[in-house]
Amino acid sequence: MKRIIVKLAAVAFAIASVSGVAIADAGDSPTLKRIAERGVVNIGHRETSIPFSYIGPENEPIGYSIDLCMKIVDAIKAELGMDDIEVKYTPVTGQTRIPLIANGTIDMECGSTTNNLTRQKQVEYLPTTFITGTKIASKKGSGITQIEDMNGKAIGLSSGTTNEKAIKAVIEEKGLDVKVVPVKDHSQGWLALETDRIDAYGSDDVLLFGLISKSKDPSQFQVTGRYLSFDPYALMVQRNDSTFERLGRVVMAGLMRSGEMKEIYAKWFEPGPTGINMPLSATLGTAFEVQALPD
Amino acid sequence: MDLDFSVIPANSELLVEGMKMTFLLTALAIVGGMILGTFLALLRIAKVPVLAQIAAAYVNFFRSLPLILVIFWLFFLVPLIMGRPVGAFSSVLVAFILFEAAYYSEIIRAGINSVSTGQLAAARAIGMTYWQSMTNVVLPQAFRAMTPILLTQAIILFQDTSLVYVVGLRDFLVSAEIVANRDQRLVEMFLFVAVVYFVLCFTASLGVKQLQRKFAND
Amino acid sequence: MNYNWDWGILFRDPYAGWILEGLWWTIVISLLAWVIAFTLGSILGVFRTTSSPILRAIGTCYVELFRNIPILVQLFLWYFVFPEILPDDWGRWVKRDMPAPAMTTAIVALGLYTASRVCEQVRSGIEAVGVGQRQAGRAIGMTEPQVYRHILLPNAYRIIIPPLTSEFLTIFKQSSLALTIGVVELTAMTRQIEEYTFQGFEAFTAATIVYSLVTFTVMFLMRFVDKRTALPGTFASGGA
């Protein structure tokens, strides 16, 4: 029976992936090795992390993080000496992104993921590409400016995010009576806010501005309150693959050194295709400079 | 409320791609599930020592689990077992095959049991081995008798594939959800999805009924 | 396999409690949905076998409608679409003010869906009791409702205990779908444990064992009930 299962899995595998022939030299990197063997790089993306990683008008993932990942894909092609590497996209959520990197389903995660020390037990991060933190979005006129105003009200939180933990911790610490409604992803959370299922949605402030910029009537919503957490974003790669990780770091440092990073930033944020309009902050500008390591 | 169904033709390409994925997954899961299911059923019918018990345990075990849980298991486990990246589609397909095989096995076992034992005895009498008589005489008749139920199970499986939603594989439902979120047309898209599923499944079930009637008259 | 197992996680606070809490909600959803499914399914099953063509048509339409749309899509219709097509005040009540909105929606959706399946079981049970019994009842002067109440339904239920058991177990398993609208039942709890501990497979294992144990226990109990309530003179009674 086991043999049959393995056979079926192999058949399924063959059907699902048209693989290339391994010719290139991947060195000691498991990630590069499997990319070379199959001629495919698997990228994990988000569906509504605007403007980092979301489904664009052409039904393909686009965004700031996706553009950065494409630079790394170029570097992978150069490293392996292969011109035709296919990019395959796998959608991930707050809940699936870390296990999918850990088990190798995706080679890179290009979304809006906070780099923290707990997660570094499971995955590895490239240099910081954005700095944000948890805030709450509500409808204007709701009288909500801080999490403390939400006694007796409902807040939506996306499962598996740092925001979920940060806001639950504040609620517990202050003994607030706030109902937490778990949602699958930002789209579901935003929908819940728009349809009055919840009074506020908690997420990274930049993502909240992104969701507002894409909503039917942006003037209806506000992002308020103090930062409830510190969230530096970075692209995720697999742990224990220092060769591949270094390749990513080389690309990112290069972009920061040449100033191309700021151009890509401007493309998505100043004001960006959805009109989010967030000029480069002094902190992030400094972070780019600090991380622009010399060759 | 204002409804605008023009989002559907505007995104027909994405929706058709999603439906293709739904059909592909259904078709491969049916084939895989039936092969594995037949194998399990034969082990139990032939009372192969130990293997028959394992097959019975397998069937009962998978029938006691929610499909969602099986999908989650395999989605994260298959790549680890294979020791190399496996596409989301492949992992999910393996989950469906393992899960559906348990159900197909029960249907096929009932089908084999419905074939008179005289058939097996007659086949053995003309010199066929046990496995020859099974594959050449008993199984073809069993499958014929079971066709309507197998088809009904296929319709159920077709509906069940919508559960790939939980891992974000872009099937028909997920494609519609993408459009719903992007163009803010949730009500229209979910109604559309329901209508499409209904028309397809209802038509198919009418076909199955027709077939049953034909079989009954034969 | 490159994975660090840590089974201790299942017995550590608060994760052990989470699993029990998830199981509790799974059971609550299943039982309440089953009440809806059984009640409505029985009524519809009666509809489908009565002498009234209108009632029969209602029963048939219900079954075809609910059986031919995937349960997940139905759940989304109830959760996302239904409140939006109601008048504003009612929609708000469904979304906010009724008790446990997401869970209630899941219970109703599962109950209505399973009612279509229970209906078919009840119908086949009533048909299995046979036309003779129905005619005999009418012949001794019973009204049609009386025939159902005293003859057809009591016998039909005793015949269909095994398929009804499996319909209940289907609800029990399908209650996991509620996680898609944010209900934290057993399967969702295991996902949450993974998020907090990164030990997903241990949590999945725990859920797998719990689902299997509950299923096998219910099956064992119902087999006993089925034997005790079997109609004399049928195969189920063992004295054919």
PDB file of N, CA and C in Angstrom, chain C residues 133-212:
ATOM      1  N   GLN C 133     -48.426  -1.042   5.213  1.00  0.00           N
ATOM      2  CA  GLN C 133     -48.654  -0.492   6.548  1.00  0.00           C
ATOM      3  C   GLN C 133     -49.483   0.782   6.462  1.00  0.00           C
ATOM      4  N   ARG C 134     -49.143   1.621   5.472  1.00  0.00           N
ATOM      5  CA  ARG C 134     -49.845   2.877   5.292  1.00  0.00           C
ATOM      6  C   ARG C 134     -51.345   2.598   5.013  1.00  0.00           C
ATOM      7  N   GLN C 135     -51.545   1.661   4.085  1.00  0.00           N
ATOM      8  CA  GLN C 135     -52.932   1.343   3.716  1.00  0.00           C
ATOM      9  C   GLN C 135     -53.679   0.730   4.890  1.00  0.00           C
ATOM     10  N   ALA C 136     -52.982  -0.104   5.640  1.00  0.00           N
ATOM     11  CA  ALA C 136     -53.625  -0.746   6.791  1.00  0.00           C
ATOM     12  C   ALA C 136     -54.072   0.314   7.790  1.00  0.00           C
ATOM     13  N   GLY C 137     -53.207   1.292   8.020  1.00  0.00           N
ATOM     14  CA  GLY C 137     -53.531   2.370   8.957  1.00  0.00           C
ATOM     15  C   GLY C 137     -54.761   3.136   8.502  1.00  0.00           C
ATOM     16  N   ARG C 138     -54.741   3.499   7.222  1.00  0.00           N
ATOM     17  CA  ARG C 138     -55.899   4.235   6.689  1.00  0.00           C
ATOM     18  C   ARG C 138     -57.167   3.374   6.779  1.00  0.00           C
ATOM     19  N   ALA C 139     -57.024   2.064   6.533  1.00  0.00           N
ATOM     20  CA  ALA C 139     -58.166   1.167   6.502  1.00  0.00           C
ATOM     21  C   ALA C 139     -58.857   1.103   7.859  1.00  0.00           C
ATOM     22  N   ILE C 140     -58.063   1.220   8.952  1.00  0.00           N
ATOM     23  CA  ILE C 140     -58.698   1.173  10.269  1.00  0.00           C
ATOM     24  C   ILE C 140     -59.140   2.559  10.708  1.00  0.00           C
ATOM     25  N   GLY C 141     -59.157   3.518   9.765  1.00  0.00           N
ATOM     26  CA  GLY C 141     -59.769   4.817  10.033  1.00  0.00           C
ATOM     27  C   GLY C 141     -58.818   5.892  10.530  1.00  0.00           C
ATOM     28  N   MET C 142     -57.489   5.664  10.471  1.00  0.00           N
ATOM     29  CA  MET C 142     -56.535   6.701  10.882  1.00  0.00           C
ATOM     30  C   MET C 142     -56.459   7.783   9.813  1.00  0.00           C
ATOM     31  N   THR C 143     -56.244   9.044  10.251  1.00  0.00           N
ATOM     32  CA  THR C 143     -55.991  10.111   9.290  1.00  0.00           C
ATOM     33  C   THR C 143     -54.546   9.984   8.826  1.00  0.00           C
ATOM     34  N   GLU C 144     -54.186  10.729   7.761  1.00  0.00           N
ATOM     35  CA  GLU C 144     -52.814  10.626   7.267  1.00  0.00           C
ATOM     36  C   GLU C 144     -51.799  11.043   8.345  1.00  0.00           C
ATOM     37  N   PRO C 145     -52.003  12.193   9.035  1.00  0.00           N
ATOM     38  CA  PRO C 145     -51.055  12.532  10.113  1.00  0.00           C
ATOM     39  C   PRO C 145     -50.949  11.429  11.154  1.00  0.00           C
ATOM     40  N   GLN C 146     -52.049  10.801  11.483  1.00  0.00           N
ATOM     41  CA  GLN C 146     -52.005   9.729  12.484  1.00  0.00           C
ATOM     42  C   GLN C 146     -51.183   8.547  11.987  1.00  0.00           C
ATOM     43  N   VAL C 147     -51.344   8.236  10.702  1.00  0.00           N
ATOM     44  CA  VAL C 147     -50.570   7.128  10.143  1.00  0.00           C
ATOM     45  C   VAL C 147     -49.068   7.416  10.290  1.00  0.00           C
ATOM     46  N   TYR C 148     -48.678   8.668   9.980  1.00  0.00           N
ATOM     47  CA  TYR C 148     -47.260   9.032  10.119  1.00  0.00           C
ATOM     48  C   TYR C 148     -46.817   8.969  11.569  1.00  0.00           C
ATOM     49  N   ARG C 149     -47.634   9.528  12.432  1.00  0.00           N
ATOM     50  CA  ARG C 149     -47.269   9.637  13.841  1.00  0.00           C
ATOM     51  C   ARG C 149     -47.137   8.265  14.510  1.00  0.00           C
ATOM     52  N   HIS C 150     -48.079   7.365  14.218  1.00  0.00           N
ATOM     53  CA  HIS C 150     -48.128   6.117  14.979  1.00  0.00           C
ATOM     54  C   HIS C 150     -47.536   4.926  14.254  1.00  0.00           C
ATOM     55  N   ILE C 151     -47.497   4.989  12.922  1.00  0.00           N
ATOM     56  CA  ILE C 151     -47.024   3.804  12.202  1.00  0.00           C
ATOM     57  C   ILE C 151     -45.731   4.056  11.433  1.00  0.00           C
ATOM     58  N   LEU C 152     -45.786   5.013  10.489  1.00  0.00           N
ATOM     59  CA  LEU C 152     -44.664   5.143   9.547  1.00  0.00           C
ATOM     60  C   LEU C 152     -43.385   5.647  10.225  1.00  0.00           C
ATOM     61  N   LEU C 153     -43.479   6.797  10.938  1.00  0.00           N
ATOM     62  CA  LEU C 153     -42.245   7.377  11.488  1.00  0.00           C
ATOM     63  C   LEU C 153     -41.579   6.489  12.545  1.00  0.00           C
ATOM     64  N   PRO C 154     -42.329   5.979  13.528  1.00  0.00           N
ATOM     65  CA  PRO C 154     -41.641   5.140  14.536  1.00  0.00           C
ATOM     66  C   PRO C 154     -40.902   3.968  13.902  1.00  0.00           C
ATOM     67  N   ASN C 155     -41.526   3.348  12.910  1.00  0.00           N
ATOM     68  CA  ASN C 155     -40.850   2.235  12.244  1.00  0.00           C
ATOM     69  C   ASN C 155     -39.674   2.705  11.391  1.00  0.00           C
ATOM     70  N   ALA C 156     -39.893   3.820  10.680  1.00  0.00           N
ATOM     71  CA  ALA C 156     -38.844   4.316   9.790  1.00  0.00           C
ATOM     72  C   ALA C 156     -37.589   4.667  10.591  1.00  0.00           C
ATOM     73  N   TYR C 157     -37.759   5.377  11.719  1.00  0.00           N
ATOM     74  CA  TYR C 157     -36.583   5.766  12.514  1.00  0.00           C
ATOM     75  C   TYR C 157     -35.791   4.545  12.953  1.00  0.00           C
ATOM     76  N   ARG C 158     -36.514   3.489  13.319  1.00  0.00           N
ATOM     77  CA  ARG C 158     -35.792   2.293  13.783  1.00  0.00           C
ATOM     78  C   ARG C 158     -34.998   1.662  12.644  1.00  0.00           C
ATOM     79  N   ILE C 159     -35.505   1.792  11.431  1.00  0.00           N
ATOM     80  CA  ILE C 159     -34.778   1.215  10.288  1.00  0.00           C
ATOM     81  C   ILE C 159     -33.534   2.038   9.960  1.00  0.00           C
ATOM     82  N   ILE C 160     -33.665   3.376  10.069  1.00  0.00           N
ATOM     83  CA  ILE C 160     -32.587   4.223   9.534  1.00  0.00           C
ATOM     84  C   ILE C 160     -31.595   4.699  10.600  1.00  0.00           C
ATOM     85  N   ILE C 161     -31.541   4.037  11.724  1.00  0.00           N
ATOM     86  CA  ILE C 161     -30.547   4.450  12.728  1.00  0.00           C
ATOM     87  C   ILE C 161     -29.118   4.435  12.179  1.00  0.00           C
ATOM     88  N   PRO C 162     -28.684   3.391  11.461  1.00  0.00           N
ATOM     89  CA  PRO C 162     -27.300   3.433  10.955  1.00  0.00           C
ATOM     90  C   PRO C 162     -27.018   4.616  10.012  1.00  0.00           C
ATOM     91  N   PRO C 163     -27.854   4.841   8.976  1.00  0.00           N
ATOM     92  CA  PRO C 163     -27.539   6.003   8.131  1.00  0.00           C
ATOM     93  C   PRO C 163     -27.652   7.342   8.875  1.00  0.00           C
ATOM     94  N   LEU C 164     -28.585   7.438   9.828  1.00  0.00           N
ATOM     95  CA  LEU C 164     -28.663   8.702  10.579  1.00  0.00           C
ATOM     96  C   LEU C 164     -27.416   8.903  11.423  1.00  0.00           C
ATOM     97  N   THR C 165     -26.892   7.811  11.986  1.00  0.00           N
ATOM     98  CA  THR C 165     -25.644   7.919  12.743  1.00  0.00           C
ATOM     99  C   THR C 165     -24.545   8.479  11.856  1.00  0.00           C
ATOM    100  N   SER C 166     -24.469   7.964  10.640  1.00  0.00           N
ATOM    101  CA  SER C 166     -23.384   8.436   9.788  1.00  0.00           C
ATOM    102  C   SER C 166     -23.632   9.877   9.351  1.00  0.00           C
ATOM    103  N   GLU C 167     -24.911  10.304   9.246  1.00  0.00           N
ATOM    104  CA  GLU C 167     -25.162  11.715   8.956  1.00  0.00           C
ATOM    105  C   GLU C 167     -24.729  12.597  10.131  1.00  0.00           C
ATOM    106  N   PHE C 168     -24.976  12.112  11.342  1.00  0.00           N
ATOM    107  CA  PHE C 168     -24.526  12.897  12.498  1.00  0.00           C
ATOM    108  C   PHE C 168     -23.008  13.015  12.506  1.00  0.00           C
ATOM    109  N   LEU C 169     -22.337  11.896  12.207  1.00  0.00           N
ATOM    110  CA  LEU C 169     -20.871  11.939  12.194  1.00  0.00           C
ATOM    111  C   LEU C 169     -20.371  12.854  11.081  1.00  0.00           C
ATOM    112  N   THR C 170     -21.135  12.932   9.983  1.00  0.00           N
ATOM    113  CA  THR C 170     -20.752  13.859   8.910  1.00  0.00           C
ATOM    114  C   THR C 170     -20.817  15.300   9.424  1.00  0.00           C
ATOM    115  N   ILE C 171     -21.877  15.628  10.158  1.00  0.00           N
ATOM    116  CA  ILE C 171     -21.959  16.978  10.739  1.00  0.00           C
ATOM    117  C   ILE C 171     -20.778  17.223  11.666  1.00  0.00           C
ATOM    118  N   PHE C 172     -20.494  16.225  12.485  1.00  0.00           N
ATOM    119  CA  PHE C 172     -19.396  16.354  13.437  1.00  0.00           C
ATOM    120  C   PHE C 172     -18.090  16.690  12.714  1.00  0.00           C
ATOM    121  N   LYS C 173     -17.854  15.998  11.600  1.00  0.00           N
ATOM    122  CA  LYS C 173     -16.626  16.258  10.844  1.00  0.00           C
ATOM    123  C   LYS C 173     -16.705  17.604  10.118  1.00  0.00           C
ATOM    124  N   GLN C 174     -17.890  17.878   9.544  1.00  0.00           N
ATOM    125  CA  GLN C 174     -17.999  19.115   8.763  1.00  0.00           C
ATOM    126  C   GLN C 174     -18.041  20.367   9.622  1.00  0.00           C
ATOM    127  N   SER C 175     -18.232  20.208  10.927  1.00  0.00           N
ATOM    128  CA  SER C 175     -18.214  21.398  11.779  1.00  0.00           C
ATOM    129  C   SER C 175     -16.853  22.097  11.678  1.00  0.00           C
ATOM    130  N   SER C 176     -15.838  21.365  11.209  1.00  0.00           N
ATOM    131  CA  SER C 176     -14.515  21.978  11.044  1.00  0.00           C
ATOM    132  C   SER C 176     -14.551  23.104  10.015  1.00  0.00           C
ATOM    133  N   LEU C 177     -15.554  23.080   9.107  1.00  0.00           N
ATOM    134  CA  LEU C 177     -15.653  24.148   8.112  1.00  0.00           C
ATOM    135  C   LEU C 177     -15.862  25.511   8.754  1.00  0.00           C
ATOM    136  N   ALA C 178     -16.405  25.509   9.979  1.00  0.00           N
ATOM    137  CA  ALA C 178     -16.687  26.778  10.649  1.00  0.00           C
ATOM    138  C   ALA C 178     -15.424  27.616  10.822  1.00  0.00           C
ATOM    139  N   LEU C 179     -14.264  26.967  10.756  1.00  0.00           N
ATOM    140  CA  LEU C 179     -13.024  27.739  10.925  1.00  0.00           C
ATOM    141  C   LEU C 179     -12.836  28.765   9.810  1.00  0.00           C
ATOM    142  N   THR C 180     -13.446  28.516   8.649  1.00  0.00           N
ATOM    143  CA  THR C 180     -13.280  29.458   7.536  1.00  0.00           C
ATOM    144  C   THR C 180     -13.969  30.794   7.810  1.00  0.00           C
ATOM    145  N   ILE C 181     -14.917  30.833   8.756  1.00  0.00           N
ATOM    146  CA  ILE C 181     -15.521  32.119   9.092  1.00  0.00           C
ATOM    147  C   ILE C 181     -15.129  32.552  10.505  1.00  0.00           C
ATOM    148  N   GLY C 182     -14.022  31.994  11.009  1.00  0.00           N
ATOM    149  CA  GLY C 182     -13.452  32.511  12.240  1.00  0.00           C
ATOM    150  C   GLY C 182     -13.940  31.862  13.521  1.00  0.00           C
ATOM    151  N   VAL C 183     -14.629  30.718  13.427  1.00  0.00           N
ATOM    152  CA  VAL C 183     -15.012  30.016  14.648  1.00  0.00           C
ATOM    153  C   VAL C 183     -13.826  29.159  15.084  1.00  0.00           C
ATOM    154  N   VAL C 184     -13.433  29.291  16.338  1.00  0.00           N
ATOM    155  CA  VAL C 184     -12.243  28.560  16.774  1.00  0.00           C
ATOM    156  C   VAL C 184     -12.664  27.233  17.380  1.00  0.00           C
ATOM    157  N   GLU C 185     -12.974  26.262  16.505  1.00  0.00           N
ATOM    158  CA  GLU C 185     -13.304  24.921  16.970  1.00  0.00           C
ATOM    159  C   GLU C 185     -12.039  24.066  16.954  1.00  0.00           C
ATOM    160  N   LEU C 186     -12.220  22.762  17.033  1.00  0.00           N
ATOM    161  CA  LEU C 186     -11.052  21.892  17.239  1.00  0.00           C
ATOM    162  C   LEU C 186      -9.951  22.051  16.177  1.00  0.00           C
ATOM    163  N   THR C 187     -10.338  22.013  14.903  1.00  0.00           N
ATOM    164  CA  THR C 187      -9.306  22.103  13.859  1.00  0.00           C
ATOM    165  C   THR C 187      -8.633  23.476  13.878  1.00  0.00           C
ATOM    166  N   ALA C 188      -9.436  24.538  14.081  1.00  0.00           N
ATOM    167  CA  ALA C 188      -8.866  25.883  14.129  1.00  0.00           C
ATOM    168  C   ALA C 188      -7.910  26.018  15.317  1.00  0.00           C
ATOM    169  N   MET C 189      -8.255  25.372  16.435  1.00  0.00           N
ATOM    170  CA  MET C 189      -7.378  25.409  17.605  1.00  0.00           C
ATOM    171  C   MET C 189      -6.008  24.825  17.286  1.00  0.00           C
ATOM    172  N   THR C 190      -6.000  23.722  16.507  1.00  0.00           N
ATOM    173  CA  THR C 190      -4.705  23.108  16.202  1.00  0.00           C
ATOM    174  C   THR C 190      -3.862  24.059  15.356  1.00  0.00           C
ATOM    175  N   ARG C 191      -4.547  24.822  14.461  1.00  0.00           N
ATOM    176  CA  ARG C 191      -3.810  25.790  13.659  1.00  0.00           C
ATOM    177  C   ARG C 191      -3.252  26.881  14.564  1.00  0.00           C
ATOM    178  N   GLN C 192      -4.047  27.258  15.569  1.00  0.00           N
ATOM    179  CA  GLN C 192      -3.595  28.309  16.470  1.00  0.00           C
ATOM    180  C   GLN C 192      -2.406  27.834  17.303  1.00  0.00           C
ATOM    181  N   ILE C 193      -2.442  26.569  17.715  1.00  0.00           N
ATOM    182  CA  ILE C 193      -1.309  26.037  18.476  1.00  0.00           C
ATOM    183  C   ILE C 193      -0.055  26.065  17.609  1.00  0.00           C
ATOM    184  N   GLU C 194      -0.226  25.717  16.336  1.00  0.00           N
ATOM    185  CA  GLU C 194       0.930  25.767  15.434  1.00  0.00           C
ATOM    186  C   GLU C 194       1.515  27.169  15.372  1.00  0.00           C
ATOM    187  N   GLU C 195       0.620  28.171  15.268  1.00  0.00           N
ATOM    188  CA  GLU C 195       1.076  29.553  15.192  1.00  0.00           C
ATOM    189  C   GLU C 195       1.911  29.961  16.394  1.00  0.00           C
ATOM    190  N   TYR C 196       1.476  29.496  17.555  1.00  0.00           N
ATOM    191  CA  TYR C 196       2.150  29.919  18.772  1.00  0.00           C
ATOM    192  C   TYR C 196       3.382  29.102  19.055  1.00  0.00           C
ATOM    193  N   THR C 197       3.405  27.834  18.629  1.00  0.00           N
ATOM    194  CA  THR C 197       4.506  26.950  19.029  1.00  0.00           C
ATOM    195  C   THR C 197       5.332  26.465  17.849  1.00  0.00           C
ATOM    196  N   PHE C 198       4.815  26.633  16.622  1.00  0.00           N
ATOM    197  CA  PHE C 198       5.435  26.066  15.417  1.00  0.00           C
ATOM    198  C   PHE C 198       5.515  24.557  15.487  1.00  0.00           C
ATOM    199  N   GLN C 199       4.691  23.940  16.341  1.00  0.00           N
ATOM    200  CA  GLN C 199       4.660  22.477  16.429  1.00  0.00           C
ATOM    201  C   GLN C 199       3.319  21.996  15.885  1.00  0.00           C
ATOM    202  N   GLY C 200       3.122  22.214  14.584  1.00  0.00           N
ATOM    203  CA  GLY C 200       1.821  21.928  13.990  1.00  0.00           C
ATOM    204  C   GLY C 200       1.454  20.458  13.968  1.00  0.00           C
ATOM    205  N   PHE C 201       2.433  19.600  13.676  1.00  0.00           N
ATOM    206  CA  PHE C 201       2.092  18.189  13.502  1.00  0.00           C
ATOM    207  C   PHE C 201       1.629  17.539  14.800  1.00  0.00           C
ATOM    208  N   GLU C 202       2.203  17.976  15.923  1.00  0.00           N
ATOM    209  CA  GLU C 202       1.744  17.439  17.207  1.00  0.00           C
ATOM    210  C   GLU C 202       0.284  17.815  17.424  1.00  0.00           C
ATOM    211  N   ALA C 203      -0.034  19.089  17.115  1.00  0.00           N
ATOM    212  CA  ALA C 203      -1.406  19.550  17.302  1.00  0.00           C
ATOM    213  C   ALA C 203      -2.350  18.813  16.353  1.00  0.00           C
ATOM    214  N   PHE C 204      -1.917  18.621  15.101  1.00  0.00           N
ATOM    215  CA  PHE C 204      -2.744  17.864  14.149  1.00  0.00           C
ATOM    216  C   PHE C 204      -2.977  16.449  14.665  1.00  0.00           C
ATOM    217  N   THR C 205      -1.906  15.857  15.205  1.00  0.00           N
ATOM    218  CA  THR C 205      -2.028  14.495  15.713  1.00  0.00           C
ATOM    219  C   THR C 205      -3.077  14.437  16.814  1.00  0.00           C
ATOM    220  N   ALA C 206      -3.013  15.396  17.728  1.00  0.00           N
ATOM    221  CA  ALA C 206      -3.981  15.417  18.823  1.00  0.00           C
ATOM    222  C   ALA C 206      -5.400  15.505  18.264  1.00  0.00           C
ATOM    223  N   ALA C 207      -5.625  16.412  17.311  1.00  0.00           N
ATOM    224  CA  ALA C 207      -6.965  16.570  16.740  1.00  0.00           C
ATOM    225  C   ALA C 207      -7.398  15.291  16.041  1.00  0.00           C
ATOM    226  N   THR C 208      -6.467  14.669  15.311  1.00  0.00           N
ATOM    227  CA  THR C 208      -6.781  13.431  14.598  1.00  0.00           C
ATOM    228  C   THR C 208      -7.268  12.368  15.566  1.00  0.00           C
ATOM    229  N   ILE C 209      -6.539  12.219  16.681  1.00  0.00           N
ATOM    230  CA  ILE C 209      -6.917  11.208  17.670  1.00  0.00           C
ATOM    231  C   ILE C 209      -8.281  11.544  18.271  1.00  0.00           C
ATOM    232  N   VAL C 210      -8.495  12.826  18.574  1.00  0.00           N
ATOM    233  CA  VAL C 210      -9.771  13.208  19.188  1.00  0.00           C
ATOM    234  C   VAL C 210     -10.931  12.944  18.231  1.00  0.00           C
ATOM    235  N   TYR C 211     -10.795  13.343  16.978  1.00  0.00           N
ATOM    236  CA  TYR C 211     -11.878  13.099  16.013  1.00  0.00           C
ATOM    237  C   TYR C 211     -12.158  11.605  15.891  1.00  0.00           C
ATOM    238  N   SER C 212     -11.098  10.797  15.770  1.00  0.00           N
ATOM    239  CA  SER C 212     -11.285   9.358  15.610  1.00  0.00           C
ATOM    240  C   SER C 212     -11.961   8.765  16.835  1.00  0.00           C
TER     241      SER C 212
END
